[in-house]
Amino acid sequence: MKTKEVTIINPTGLHARPASDFVKKAASFRSAVRVKNLTSAQEVNAKSIVLLLTLALSQGTKIAITAEGEDEAEAVESLAALIEGGFGEC
Amino acid sequence: MSAERLTGLSVSRGIACAEIFRFDRQEPTAPENTVCEAAAEEELARARRAEAAARGELERRIAALDADKTENAALFRAHLEILDDPYMREQVDAGILAGKSCETSIWDAYAEILAVLENTDDPVFRERAADMKDVRGRLLRCAAGRPEADLSALDRPVILVARELAPSDTACLPREYVMGIATEAGGATSHTAILARSCGIAAVLGVEGLMESAVDGRFAIVDAMAGEVILEPSETERAEYERKRDEWRSQHESDQRYLSRRAVTRDGVEILTEVNLGSVADARSQAAKAADGAGLVRTEFLYMQSRSLPDEQTQYEAYAGILKEFGSRPVILRTLDIGGDKSLSYMELPREDNPFLGLRALRLCFSNEELLRTQLRAAYRASVHGDLWIMFPMVSSIQEFRKAKQLCRQVQQELETEKTAFRSDVKLGIMIEIPSIALAADLAAEETDFASIGTNDLCQYTCAADRTNPAVEPYYRADNPGFLRLIRHVADCYLAAGKPLGVCGEMASDPTMAPILVGLGIRCLSVNAASLGQMRRVLSERSVSDMRAEAEALLRE
């Protein structure tokens, strides 16, 4: 199991297009991937856009990305990089 | 039986008299039926079939919208993602295996998420909740095997009445049969409003109580001059409105003939008449093709119609599209003007006691410089396609203009380094809508390449009357002599400096006030597309000396 903590930096947060980009990326890995909102301590399946939206991840929120499975290291790294890249908004 | 009159917001002028066509999208209700476990396999298969049918509908929509080059396919893509969400499918299946029917399982799975989304004030959540309901409705309808309601089957002249029209509904609207549109929801910048204007369909939106009173097949009138919907009018009323409609049509047709001429006054002075644009589609209208330029491109449309911040490429394509339509005619792009009475659903703006005096427009962009940088990069890249002018809104002092100009220089350097083509002669100017910069117009005229007076805000700030507060409407007066003197001062300064100055507020589109502006020394008016023909006629029928005398008189009233 691999985990990494990152902060959401793009102005619109993890809604709409950025959320959709994130879920698509998560779904491309075989590992089970979860996202935790470190403020509310809620954790959900990162491959579900619907659940991800319920986490209300806005700019400045800290999250933990956890993956478990054969490609867990790659999954965590590339999803964290996506968040840190700001989704082309900044 | 007497007629019922309902009021709303006129978003596209005209008068329509025809029978009502009610376009009801039924809000589904919780299904009652449950099934025994023996039928679970069959229910699971039904759920998959409903999903497949819903997916097919959404994919066809997306393909049609993509082919049409409209921006709204994003909505259906979002719906497709919800439909294919692994968690939602899991929940539906779990419900069925626990003995619920396919319909009840779908209903309950969505209800669980809706309860979370609807339990907040966050507009982003409410929008997503609306999406979830939309997808649930589609799934339940598909499960019942019912086809999608479709407007393309209309075969007679009607007034289209609905709670709200979705982009998917208007995409297949048979324009020759829709005489008028009335809806309960929607405002001046809604998708429906833009469509109605571009097709010249009379439309009144935001009509409260409409769906309760409108009966399918009964006669009605949409008076989009007065902002009224008249249900079941008497014979006399009907005749009266049909006469009014014909009068309006013939006046409108004669105004439209002025589209092919320029606005030259009786004493031979040419007044530039440009149009305000609120979308790429606006740039293709008949009026836009005839205008002397685009005096105001409200770039907010890109931000407001979208569900997330539009990226550089999206903006570039929109600006390039407009510039190409205008060719060698100038296009004035106003940088993002949100805050005040305009907000974005996906971006939280600070709550303020006085939003009109707050962190809006250029000020907001300075506090979030990336917003402006992205927009400027897109604009400069697009500049190679035409004659681009960039205008900054809400400037209160020349320092703010210098700061914005500095940012433009940085963007130009970036593009140079990247070897991206752009035009280095893009004009930079300001909106004059704050009294402090209007009073210092001599300084502004020296440093800026051009300016445009935003009369809506300049009037509210000068008269200290909130233009959105009906209680102070009597104080918000475009003929206030102090306000008119301020405009004259700005006009004098820009004339002395030999720099272009226009007016792009509502006042420029008002046939009684536009001549006053010309009388005060304004030689360029940017008007709503629907008013261009009328404005050219009004100006052609008068002389500058008469308009000057009229303005002089008002300055002393």
XYZ file of C-alpha atoms in Angstrom:
647
model
C 0.000 0.000 0.000
C 1.276 3.463 -0.944
C 0.048 6.851 0.327
C 0.904 10.436 -0.512
C -0.440 13.727 0.843
C -0.935 16.688 -1.484
C -2.695 20.074 -1.462
C -5.186 21.088 -4.128
C -3.789 24.230 -5.782
C -5.973 24.876 -8.831
C -8.460 27.742 -8.289
C -11.659 25.790 -9.061
C -10.771 22.798 -6.876
C -11.583 19.183 -7.661
C -14.916 19.805 -9.363
C -15.996 19.682 -12.984
C -13.212 19.095 -15.506
C -10.335 18.639 -13.026
C -12.401 16.066 -11.097
C -13.188 14.270 -14.303
C -9.511 14.256 -15.363
C -8.564 12.891 -11.953
C -11.120 10.069 -12.023
C -10.129 9.058 -15.565
C -6.521 8.836 -14.478
C -7.426 6.833 -11.350
C -9.506 4.418 -13.405
C -6.520 3.722 -15.664
C -4.752 1.816 -12.841
C -5.437 -1.747 -11.714
C -4.900 -0.888 -8.038
C -7.736 0.142 -5.775
C -7.328 3.895 -5.274
C -8.835 5.983 -2.490
C -8.873 9.701 -1.737
C -9.217 11.143 1.743
C -10.168 14.707 2.592
C -7.767 15.390 5.465
C -9.975 18.160 6.821
C -13.168 16.108 7.166
C -11.426 12.685 7.365
C -13.909 11.329 4.790
C -12.446 8.789 2.396
C -13.874 7.480 -0.891
C -13.151 5.388 -3.986
C -11.145 7.635 -6.338
C -12.590 5.946 -9.411
C -16.078 7.309 -8.672
C -16.698 10.881 -9.870
C -19.900 11.016 -7.844
C -18.195 10.115 -4.551
C -15.260 12.376 -5.275
C -17.633 15.325 -5.659
C -19.185 14.664 -2.259
C -15.786 15.295 -0.669
C -16.045 19.013 -1.579
C -12.368 19.403 -2.428
C -11.750 23.099 -3.016
C -8.520 25.039 -3.498
C -6.266 24.722 -0.445
C -7.739 21.404 0.784
C -5.184 18.765 1.820
C -5.849 15.223 0.646
C -4.254 11.800 0.978
C -4.123 9.523 -2.072
C -3.819 5.815 -1.245
C -3.398 2.929 -3.684
C -3.195 -0.812 -3.148
C -2.362 -3.293 -5.905
C 0.225 -4.176 -8.493
C 0.704 -0.634 -9.848
C 0.192 1.205 -6.541
C 3.449 3.225 -6.611
C 2.839 4.516 -10.110
C -0.825 5.267 -9.341
C -0.040 7.391 -6.294
C 2.796 9.254 -7.996
C 0.964 10.116 -11.173
C -2.257 11.158 -9.395
C -0.291 13.355 -6.979
C 1.554 14.903 -9.920
C -1.781 15.655 -11.595
C -3.019 17.511 -8.496
C 0.265 19.368 -8.069
C 0.278 20.362 -11.747
C -2.863 22.432 -11.167
C -4.801 20.894 -14.138
C -3.550 23.611 -16.495
C -5.439 26.257 -14.513
C -2.333 27.773 -12.975
C -63.257 33.872 -19.247
C -60.795 36.715 -18.977
C -57.173 36.668 -20.023
C -54.412 36.064 -17.543
C -51.321 38.266 -17.703
C -47.982 37.059 -16.381
C -44.819 39.112 -16.363
C -41.219 38.171 -16.968
C -37.991 39.351 -18.489
C -37.903 40.250 -22.200
C -34.737 38.756 -23.593
C -35.480 38.870 -27.319
C -37.769 41.565 -28.716
C -40.880 40.931 -30.742
C -44.512 39.891 -30.396
C -45.839 36.393 -31.008
C -49.463 35.213 -31.192
C -50.034 31.460 -31.467
C -51.243 28.403 -29.614
C -49.285 27.032 -26.693
C -47.064 23.995 -26.995
C -46.231 22.803 -23.504
C -42.881 21.127 -23.306
C -42.985 19.180 -20.077
C -40.140 17.139 -18.891
C -41.702 15.016 -16.184
C -39.919 15.022 -12.883
C -39.868 11.320 -11.964
C -41.213 10.212 -8.606
C -40.131 7.351 -6.390
C -41.347 4.056 -7.852
C -43.371 1.782 -5.568
C -42.754 -1.653 -6.986
C -40.370 -4.182 -5.468
C -39.604 -7.632 -6.801
C -38.996 -11.027 -5.281
C -35.471 -12.446 -5.343
C -36.255 -14.965 -8.050
C -36.519 -12.115 -10.566
C -33.235 -10.450 -9.554
C -31.406 -11.700 -12.661
C -34.066 -10.201 -14.890
C -33.964 -6.906 -12.945
C -30.178 -6.730 -13.295
C -30.537 -7.250 -17.040
C -33.169 -4.482 -17.158
C -30.808 -2.118 -15.327
C -28.059 -2.849 -17.896
C -30.492 -2.291 -20.789
C -31.634 1.030 -19.313
C -27.996 2.106 -18.945
C -27.192 1.101 -22.508
C -30.201 3.010 -23.862
C -29.306 6.103 -21.807
C -25.688 5.892 -22.942
C -26.819 5.668 -26.573
C -28.959 8.814 -26.193
C -26.117 10.764 -24.572
C -23.575 9.650 -27.154
C -25.871 10.692 -29.996
C -26.297 14.125 -28.369
C -22.567 14.557 -27.978
C -21.901 13.551 -31.570
C -24.556 15.995 -32.839
C -23.254 18.890 -30.713
C -19.633 18.205 -31.621
C -20.554 18.259 -35.299
C -22.330 21.585 -34.734
C -19.294 23.074 -32.938
C -21.302 24.293 -29.961
C -19.726 24.278 -26.550
C -22.448 22.449 -24.687
C -21.392 18.871 -25.301
C -19.496 19.175 -21.998
C -22.825 18.899 -20.162
C -23.626 15.562 -21.761
C -20.102 14.297 -21.207
C -20.557 15.031 -17.506
C -23.848 13.101 -17.596
C -22.132 10.181 -19.279
C -19.556 10.075 -16.491
C -22.286 9.893 -13.856
C -24.076 7.174 -15.816
C -20.886 5.105 -15.984
C -19.806 5.736 -12.409
C -18.723 2.381 -10.900
C -20.063 3.304 -7.465
C -23.521 4.149 -8.784
C -23.680 0.851 -10.695
C -22.582 -1.051 -7.587
C -25.308 0.600 -5.516
C -28.010 -0.107 -8.091
C -26.963 -3.763 -8.270
C -26.816 -4.074 -4.488
C -30.367 -2.731 -4.278
C -31.613 -5.246 -6.836
C -29.875 -8.148 -5.089
C -31.494 -7.043 -1.841
C -34.886 -7.544 -3.486
C -35.708 -4.095 -4.889
C -36.951 -3.490 -8.422
C -34.616 -1.935 -10.979
C -36.489 1.391 -10.728
C -36.449 1.524 -6.924
C -32.765 0.640 -6.840
C -31.910 3.440 -9.277
C -34.064 5.867 -7.320
C -32.514 4.977 -3.955
C -28.902 4.956 -5.179
C -29.230 8.479 -6.547
C -31.256 9.674 -3.555
C -28.390 8.779 -1.244
C -25.933 11.032 -3.118
C -28.541 13.749 -3.706
C -29.104 13.955 0.038
C -25.434 14.878 0.479
C -25.281 17.299 -2.462
C -28.541 19.059 -1.654
C -27.624 19.559 1.970
C -25.368 22.563 1.219
C -25.614 26.117 -0.133
C -22.675 25.559 -2.449
C -23.767 26.394 -6.025
C -21.321 23.822 -7.431
C -23.100 21.117 -5.439
C -26.522 22.285 -6.539
C -25.426 22.164 -10.170
C -24.107 18.640 -9.744
C -27.326 17.661 -7.960
C -29.252 18.885 -11.017
C -27.011 16.696 -13.191
C -27.614 13.672 -10.980
C -31.380 14.181 -11.178
C -31.179 14.589 -14.923
C -29.321 11.289 -15.298
C -31.682 9.527 -12.891
C -34.681 10.794 -14.876
C -33.107 9.571 -18.092
C -32.376 6.131 -16.607
C -35.882 5.705 -15.219
C -37.442 6.756 -18.512
C -35.194 4.335 -20.388
C -36.082 1.576 -17.907
C -39.750 2.218 -18.709
C -38.916 2.075 -22.410
C -40.227 5.565 -23.126
C -38.545 7.660 -25.854
C -37.063 11.081 -25.230
C -39.449 14.025 -25.706
C -38.404 15.773 -28.862
C -39.224 19.225 -30.250
C -38.174 18.420 -33.790
C -41.610 16.871 -34.423
C -43.378 20.286 -34.312
C -45.379 20.914 -37.471
C -47.346 24.123 -36.827
C -46.680 27.636 -35.476
C -46.574 27.588 -31.665
C -45.483 29.414 -28.550
C -43.086 27.139 -26.768
C -43.839 27.043 -23.042
C -41.554 25.213 -20.615
C -40.221 25.323 -17.126
C -36.752 25.501 -18.579
C -35.184 24.613 -21.899
C -32.020 22.563 -21.827
C -29.352 23.104 -24.477
C -30.296 19.645 -25.758
C -33.868 20.847 -26.342
C -32.949 23.998 -28.208
C -30.331 22.211 -30.301
C -33.119 20.603 -32.348
C -35.614 23.482 -32.292
C -37.576 23.850 -35.559
C -37.126 27.616 -35.889
C -39.772 28.125 -38.551
C -42.534 26.939 -36.191
C -41.469 28.503 -32.900
C -43.015 31.987 -32.932
C -42.355 32.755 -29.300
C -40.741 31.287 -26.191
C -41.843 31.628 -22.567
C -40.157 29.837 -19.685
C -40.300 29.951 -15.896
C -36.541 29.819 -15.425
C -33.763 31.637 -17.223
C -32.296 35.115 -17.470
C -30.852 37.460 -20.073
C -27.601 35.538 -20.423
C -29.121 32.056 -20.456
C -28.618 29.709 -23.351
C -32.284 30.108 -24.335
C -31.978 33.914 -24.388
C -28.944 33.828 -26.662
C -30.604 31.377 -29.007
C -33.848 33.402 -29.139
C -31.953 36.598 -29.975
C -29.849 35.007 -32.659
C -32.959 33.515 -34.323
C -35.136 36.603 -33.790
C -37.746 34.680 -31.753
C -39.785 36.778 -29.274
C -38.939 35.492 -25.799
C -39.977 36.247 -22.215
C -38.143 34.267 -19.539
C -38.357 34.066 -15.760
C -42.190 34.011 -15.844
C -43.466 32.962 -12.435
C -46.534 30.751 -12.324
C -46.355 30.008 -16.044
C -46.535 26.216 -15.882
C -49.430 26.346 -13.486
C -51.550 28.471 -15.802
C -50.538 27.626 -19.363
C -52.778 25.041 -21.026
C -51.507 23.077 -23.998
C -53.186 24.031 -27.270
C -54.811 27.228 -25.963
C -54.060 30.561 -27.588
C -51.485 32.896 -26.028
C -49.460 36.015 -26.720
C -45.802 36.613 -25.928
C -45.233 40.365 -25.776
C -41.469 40.620 -25.537
C -41.638 44.420 -25.759
C -43.498 44.721 -22.450
C -42.216 41.470 -20.920
C -45.668 39.899 -20.730
C -47.273 36.568 -21.473
C -51.024 36.799 -22.032
C -52.884 33.507 -21.690
C -56.213 33.016 -23.453
C -56.738 36.622 -24.575
C -60.177 37.862 -25.643
C -60.984 38.278 -29.361
C -60.401 42.037 -29.048
C -57.070 41.632 -27.308
C -55.979 39.071 -29.824
C -56.816 41.382 -32.727
C -55.053 44.271 -31.004
C -51.860 42.281 -30.473
C -51.914 40.886 -34.005
C -52.043 44.469 -35.244
C -49.182 45.441 -32.889
C -47.177 42.447 -34.058
C -47.625 43.399 -37.717
C -46.668 47.003 -36.967
C -43.582 45.889 -35.094
C -42.648 43.555 -37.916
C -42.874 46.239 -40.560
C -40.962 48.755 -38.417
C -38.381 46.081 -37.676
C -38.069 45.205 -41.355
C -37.553 48.839 -42.305
C -34.921 49.203 -39.557
C -33.202 46.084 -40.844
C -32.808 47.794 -44.224
C -30.530 50.314 -42.502
C -28.159 47.469 -41.733
C -26.731 47.773 -45.235
C -25.999 51.516 -44.776
C -23.623 53.405 -42.537
C -24.813 55.850 -39.905
C -24.272 59.283 -41.438
C -26.122 62.235 -39.917
C -28.079 64.760 -42.011
C -25.158 67.167 -41.753
C -22.759 64.538 -43.046
C -21.003 63.326 -39.893
C -20.339 59.613 -39.777
C -21.005 57.911 -36.445
C -19.332 54.528 -36.047
C -21.912 51.974 -35.005
C -20.527 48.766 -33.569
C -22.109 45.804 -31.775
C -21.702 44.249 -28.341
C -21.079 40.509 -28.415
C -21.790 37.909 -25.763
C -20.778 34.748 -27.611
C -19.062 33.422 -30.705
C -22.507 32.761 -32.201
C -23.349 36.482 -31.753
C -20.435 37.286 -34.052
C -22.197 35.462 -36.892
C -25.490 37.367 -36.646
C -26.701 39.543 -39.501
C -26.137 42.675 -37.398
C -22.584 41.628 -36.516
C -21.794 41.182 -40.188
C -23.063 44.722 -40.881
C -21.452 46.474 -37.881
C -18.415 48.769 -38.072
C -16.730 46.617 -35.431
C -17.299 44.803 -32.149
C -17.196 47.587 -29.555
C -17.480 45.212 -26.625
C -16.846 41.483 -26.427
C -18.058 40.352 -23.024
C -15.579 37.559 -22.408
C -17.530 36.465 -19.298
C -19.635 34.264 -21.562
C -16.734 31.835 -21.841
C -16.497 31.624 -18.082
C -20.221 31.608 -17.333
C -21.288 29.018 -19.905
C -18.550 26.694 -18.831
C -18.476 24.402 -15.817
C -14.858 25.114 -14.942
C -12.312 27.811 -15.781
C -11.875 27.857 -19.570
C -8.277 27.011 -20.432
C -6.039 29.003 -22.751
C -6.791 26.908 -25.821
C -10.580 27.155 -25.384
C -10.307 30.920 -25.028
C -7.928 31.196 -27.971
C -10.369 29.342 -30.226
C -13.282 31.563 -29.176
C -11.366 34.823 -29.670
C -9.863 33.672 -32.960
C -13.355 32.697 -34.132
C -14.701 36.196 -33.433
C -11.682 37.943 -34.976
C -11.979 35.898 -38.161
C -15.668 36.822 -38.486
C -14.784 40.523 -38.218
C -11.804 40.483 -40.602
C -10.249 43.948 -40.716
C -12.911 45.553 -38.482
C -11.789 46.240 -34.898
C -12.777 43.840 -32.126
C -12.583 45.177 -28.557
C -12.109 42.354 -26.105
C -12.963 43.263 -22.535
C -11.011 41.192 -20.032
C -12.916 39.181 -17.446
C -15.534 41.269 -15.645
C -16.993 39.200 -12.806
C -17.873 40.124 -9.271
C -20.523 42.781 -8.585
C -23.723 41.166 -9.893
C -21.941 38.443 -11.917
C -20.625 35.274 -10.334
C -19.231 31.923 -11.426
C -20.752 28.738 -10.066
C -17.408 26.933 -9.843
C -15.312 29.668 -8.321
C -15.926 31.035 -4.893
C -15.713 34.815 -4.701
C -15.389 36.591 -1.373
C -18.696 37.646 0.194
C -18.761 41.401 0.442
C -21.118 43.973 1.911
C -20.784 46.163 -1.188
C -19.937 43.909 -4.140
C -20.198 46.788 -6.650
C -17.504 48.590 -4.649
C -15.590 45.398 -4.042
C -13.069 43.039 -5.514
C -14.523 42.780 -9.010
C -13.310 42.759 -12.613
C -9.690 43.921 -13.015
C -9.265 44.086 -9.241
C -10.226 40.444 -8.924
C -7.831 39.588 -11.753
C -4.990 41.414 -9.995
C -5.639 39.353 -6.872
C -5.556 36.189 -9.001
C -3.117 37.159 -11.721
C -3.158 33.752 -13.413
C -6.753 34.346 -14.452
C -5.721 37.433 -16.395
C -2.440 35.990 -17.664
C -4.241 32.993 -19.207
C -6.759 35.302 -20.846
C -4.095 37.659 -22.197
C -2.052 34.771 -23.599
C -5.133 33.482 -25.416
C -5.947 36.986 -26.692
C -2.442 37.737 -27.971
C -2.232 34.372 -29.684
C -5.580 35.089 -31.363
C -4.474 38.608 -32.387
C -2.948 37.344 -35.649
C -6.471 36.636 -36.960
C -7.733 40.238 -37.069
C -7.650 43.719 -35.532
C -7.671 43.094 -31.780
C -8.029 45.775 -29.106
C -7.837 44.780 -25.430
C -9.854 46.711 -22.852
C -9.589 46.553 -19.051
C -12.752 47.022 -16.964
C -13.116 48.772 -13.569
C -10.067 50.988 -13.759
C -10.096 53.721 -11.112
C -6.637 55.191 -11.630
C -3.988 55.248 -14.332
C -1.685 53.123 -12.131
C -4.018 50.159 -12.592
C -3.802 50.558 -16.358
C 0.006 50.660 -16.136
C -0.013 47.470 -14.111
C -2.253 45.719 -16.651
C -0.043 46.986 -19.478
C 3.001 45.595 -17.690
C 1.312 42.198 -17.564
C 0.659 42.449 -21.315
C 4.374 43.086 -21.870
C 5.274 40.012 -19.844
C 2.858 37.899 -21.843
C 4.326 39.243 -25.096
C 7.835 38.342 -23.906
C 6.719 34.841 -22.960
C 5.190 34.332 -26.389
C 8.314 35.675 -28.067
C 10.494 33.261 -26.112
C 8.188 30.411 -27.090
C 8.294 31.643 -30.710
C 4.491 31.893 -30.766
C 3.086 34.366 -33.283
C 1.154 37.442 -32.096
C 0.571 41.015 -33.233
C 2.649 43.607 -31.419
C 0.300 46.469 -32.401
C -2.672 45.341 -30.290
C -4.277 48.504 -28.858
C -4.662 48.673 -25.080
C -7.429 50.700 -23.497
C -9.810 51.010 -20.589
C -13.471 51.067 -19.719
C -14.385 54.396 -18.224
C -16.982 53.459 -15.646
C -15.599 54.843 -12.379
C -15.933 58.605 -11.751
C -12.317 58.968 -10.529
C -10.886 57.918 -13.900
C -13.547 59.874 -15.802
C -12.483 63.033 -13.954
C -8.855 62.280 -14.821
C -9.723 61.500 -18.453
C -7.016 63.887 -19.714
C -4.358 61.684 -18.083
C -6.078 58.518 -19.280
C -6.304 59.835 -22.846
C -2.559 60.463 -22.847
C -1.555 56.927 -21.834
C -4.259 54.657 -23.206
C -4.706 53.868 -26.904
C -8.495 54.149 -26.594
C -11.377 54.037 -24.121
C -15.016 53.082 -23.961
C -17.522 54.550 -21.536
C -19.488 51.912 -19.636
C -22.569 53.966 -18.909
C -24.327 51.348 -16.736
C -21.683 51.455 -14.027
C -20.599 55.068 -14.536
C -24.207 56.152 -13.978
C -24.683 54.059 -10.837
C -21.394 55.231 -9.325
C -21.944 58.895 -10.246
C -25.548 58.985 -9.022
C -24.835 56.643 -6.066
C -27.799 54.473 -7.064
C -27.447 50.678 -7.163
C -28.708 49.698 -10.609
C -30.006 46.366 -9.283
C -32.087 47.913 -6.503
C -35.594 48.844 -7.746
C -36.145 51.117 -4.725
C -33.554 53.613 -5.976
C -34.438 53.349 -9.656
C -35.718 56.983 -9.740
C -32.209 58.117 -8.792
C -30.466 56.050 -11.444
C -30.941 58.492 -14.306
C -29.054 58.549 -17.590
C -30.215 62.154 -18.053
C -28.748 63.392 -14.760
C -26.908 66.601 -15.783
C -23.890 65.818 -13.573
C -23.524 62.431 -15.252
C -23.907 63.930 -18.732
C -21.288 66.589 -17.931
C -18.900 63.840 -16.909
C -19.412 62.107 -20.255
C -18.793 65.390 -22.068
C -15.580 65.897 -20.115
C -14.323 62.448 -21.146
C -15.329 63.087 -24.768
C -13.463 66.441 -24.796
C -10.286 64.869 -23.376
C -10.170 61.989 -25.871
C -10.957 64.317 -28.759
C -8.104 66.636 -27.685
C -5.708 63.670 -27.515
C -6.927 62.322 -30.848
C -7.666 58.890 -29.377
C -10.737 56.761 -30.171
C -13.562 56.839 -27.623
C -16.802 54.879 -27.706
C -19.794 54.202 -25.513
C -20.849 50.596 -24.949
C -23.408 50.752 -22.129
C -27.180 50.309 -22.469
C -27.481 54.050 -23.072
C -25.869 53.636 -26.509
C -28.671 51.241 -27.543
C -31.442 53.529 -26.312
C -32.927 55.437 -29.286
C -33.764 58.456 -27.116
C -30.406 58.668 -25.309
C -27.972 57.770 -28.101
C -28.536 61.115 -29.907
C -27.691 62.895 -26.629
C -24.378 61.013 -26.522
C -23.605 62.183 -30.057
C -24.561 65.694 -28.971
C -21.998 65.445 -26.163
C -19.244 64.632 -28.650
C -19.315 60.821 -28.859
C -18.633 59.527 -32.379
C -18.717 55.801 -31.767
C -21.555 53.766 -30.262
C -21.501 50.062 -29.560
C -25.039 48.698 -29.376
C -26.934 45.432 -28.815
C -27.122 43.533 -32.093
C -30.931 43.809 -32.133
C -30.713 47.636 -32.011
C -28.159 48.237 -34.765
C -30.625 48.828 -37.612
C -32.828 51.066 -35.496
C -29.808 53.047 -34.251
C -28.525 53.647 -37.770
C -31.966 54.894 -38.794
C -32.311 57.181 -35.743
C -28.877 58.757 -36.319
C -29.391 59.113 -40.069
C -32.613 61.045 -39.497
C -30.936 63.755 -37.396
C -28.186 66.320 -37.621
C -25.299 66.699 -35.165
C -26.242 70.346 -34.589
C -29.754 69.343 -33.464
C -28.377 66.614 -31.222
C -25.894 69.065 -29.727
C -28.663 71.535 -28.928
C -30.715 68.772 -27.342
C -27.758 67.692 -25.176
C -26.934 71.288 -24.179
C -30.478 71.738 -22.930
C -30.257 68.589 -20.779
C -26.955 69.711 -19.229
C -28.832 72.629 -17.680
C -31.981 70.887 -16.549
